[in-house]
Short mmCIF file of C-alpha atoms in Angstrom, two decimals:
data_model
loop_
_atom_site.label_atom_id
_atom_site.label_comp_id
_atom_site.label_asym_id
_atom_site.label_seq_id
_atom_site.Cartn_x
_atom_site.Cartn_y
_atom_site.Cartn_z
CA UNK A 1 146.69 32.42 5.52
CA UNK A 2 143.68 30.81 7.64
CA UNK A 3 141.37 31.41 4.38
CA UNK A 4 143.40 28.55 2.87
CA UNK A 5 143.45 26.21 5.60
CA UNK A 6 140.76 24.28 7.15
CA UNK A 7 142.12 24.32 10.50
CA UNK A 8 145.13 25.81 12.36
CA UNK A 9 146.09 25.65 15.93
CA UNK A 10 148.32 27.18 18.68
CA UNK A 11 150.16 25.62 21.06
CA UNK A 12 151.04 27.55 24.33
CA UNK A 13 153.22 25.63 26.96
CA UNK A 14 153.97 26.88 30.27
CA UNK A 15 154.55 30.58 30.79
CA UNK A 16 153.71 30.88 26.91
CA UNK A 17 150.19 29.88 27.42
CA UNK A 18 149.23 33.62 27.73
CA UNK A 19 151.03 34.74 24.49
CA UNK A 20 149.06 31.57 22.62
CA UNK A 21 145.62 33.05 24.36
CA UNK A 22 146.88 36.44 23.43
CA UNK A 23 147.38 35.62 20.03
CA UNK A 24 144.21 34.15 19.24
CA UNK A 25 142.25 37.46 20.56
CA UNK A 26 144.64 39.23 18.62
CA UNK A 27 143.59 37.10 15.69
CA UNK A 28 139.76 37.21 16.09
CA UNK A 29 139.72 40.92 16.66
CA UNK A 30 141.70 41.66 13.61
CA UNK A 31 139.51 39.28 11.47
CA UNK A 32 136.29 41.07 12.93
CA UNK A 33 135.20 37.94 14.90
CA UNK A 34 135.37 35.84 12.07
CA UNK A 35 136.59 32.61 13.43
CA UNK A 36 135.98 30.07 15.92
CA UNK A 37 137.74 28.75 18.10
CA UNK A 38 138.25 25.55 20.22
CA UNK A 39 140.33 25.30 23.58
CA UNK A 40 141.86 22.51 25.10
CA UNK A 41 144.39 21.76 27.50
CA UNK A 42 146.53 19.19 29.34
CA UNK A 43 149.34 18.88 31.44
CA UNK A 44 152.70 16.96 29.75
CA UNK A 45 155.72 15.79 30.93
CA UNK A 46 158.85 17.30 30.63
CA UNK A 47 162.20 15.98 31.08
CA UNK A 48 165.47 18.23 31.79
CA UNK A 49 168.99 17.16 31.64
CA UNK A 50 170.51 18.02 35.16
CA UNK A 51 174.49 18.96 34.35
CA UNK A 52 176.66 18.72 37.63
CA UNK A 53 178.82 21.25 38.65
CA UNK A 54 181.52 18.92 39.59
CA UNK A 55 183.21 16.97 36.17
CA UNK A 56 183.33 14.37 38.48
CA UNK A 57 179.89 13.85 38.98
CA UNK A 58 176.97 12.13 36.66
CA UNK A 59 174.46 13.46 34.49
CA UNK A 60 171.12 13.64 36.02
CA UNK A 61 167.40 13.69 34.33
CA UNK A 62 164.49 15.54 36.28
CA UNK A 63 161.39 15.02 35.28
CA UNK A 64 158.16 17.47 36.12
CA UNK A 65 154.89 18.43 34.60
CA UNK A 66 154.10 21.41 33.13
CA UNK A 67 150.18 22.73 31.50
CA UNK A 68 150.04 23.53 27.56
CA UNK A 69 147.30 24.90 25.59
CA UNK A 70 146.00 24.08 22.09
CA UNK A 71 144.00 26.37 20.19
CA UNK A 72 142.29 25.41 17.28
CA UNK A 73 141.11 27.94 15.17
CA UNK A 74 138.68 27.57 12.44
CA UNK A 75 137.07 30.49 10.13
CA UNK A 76 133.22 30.86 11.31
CA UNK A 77 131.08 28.48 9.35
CA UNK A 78 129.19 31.43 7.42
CA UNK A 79 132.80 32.69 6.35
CA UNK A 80 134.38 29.45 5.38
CA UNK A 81 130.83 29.07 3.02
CA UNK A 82 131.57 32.44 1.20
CA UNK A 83 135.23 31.74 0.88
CA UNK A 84 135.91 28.17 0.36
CA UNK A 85 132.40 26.73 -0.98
CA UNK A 86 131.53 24.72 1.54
CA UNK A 87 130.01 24.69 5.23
#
């Protein structure tokens, strides 16, 4: 699959940050450090529907920040050459 793309990336948000870092390791190892890869991360805002308990009441909206990850993953330069024709 990544010999056919240029670029793919992982997202991670929140406790799934570690599976996303996970999965990239996962990835290089198995393609015998083969790729690169670029991190970067930010916090976003997230915004949950509050429903109330009572039927009476109104529906609420919280709103809170949470950290994601984005993972771009590229295959090494040499490797991309050999397979795709180009640097």
């Amino acid at each position: 699959m990544i010999a056919s793309k240029e670029l793919i990336t992982v997202h991670g948000l929140g406790a799934a940050i570690p599976s996303a870092i996970s999965l990239v390791l996962s990835l290089k190892a198995t393609m015998n450090e083969q790729i690169v890869y670029q991190v970067k991360t930010n916090t976003v805002k997230l915004i949950d529907d509050v429903i109330p308990l009572d039927d009476n009441e109104d529906y609420e909206t919280q709103t809170r920040q949470n950290s994601a990850i984005h993972i771009d993953i590229r295959l090494s330069p040499d490797i991309r050459k050999q397979i795709l024709g180009r640097g």
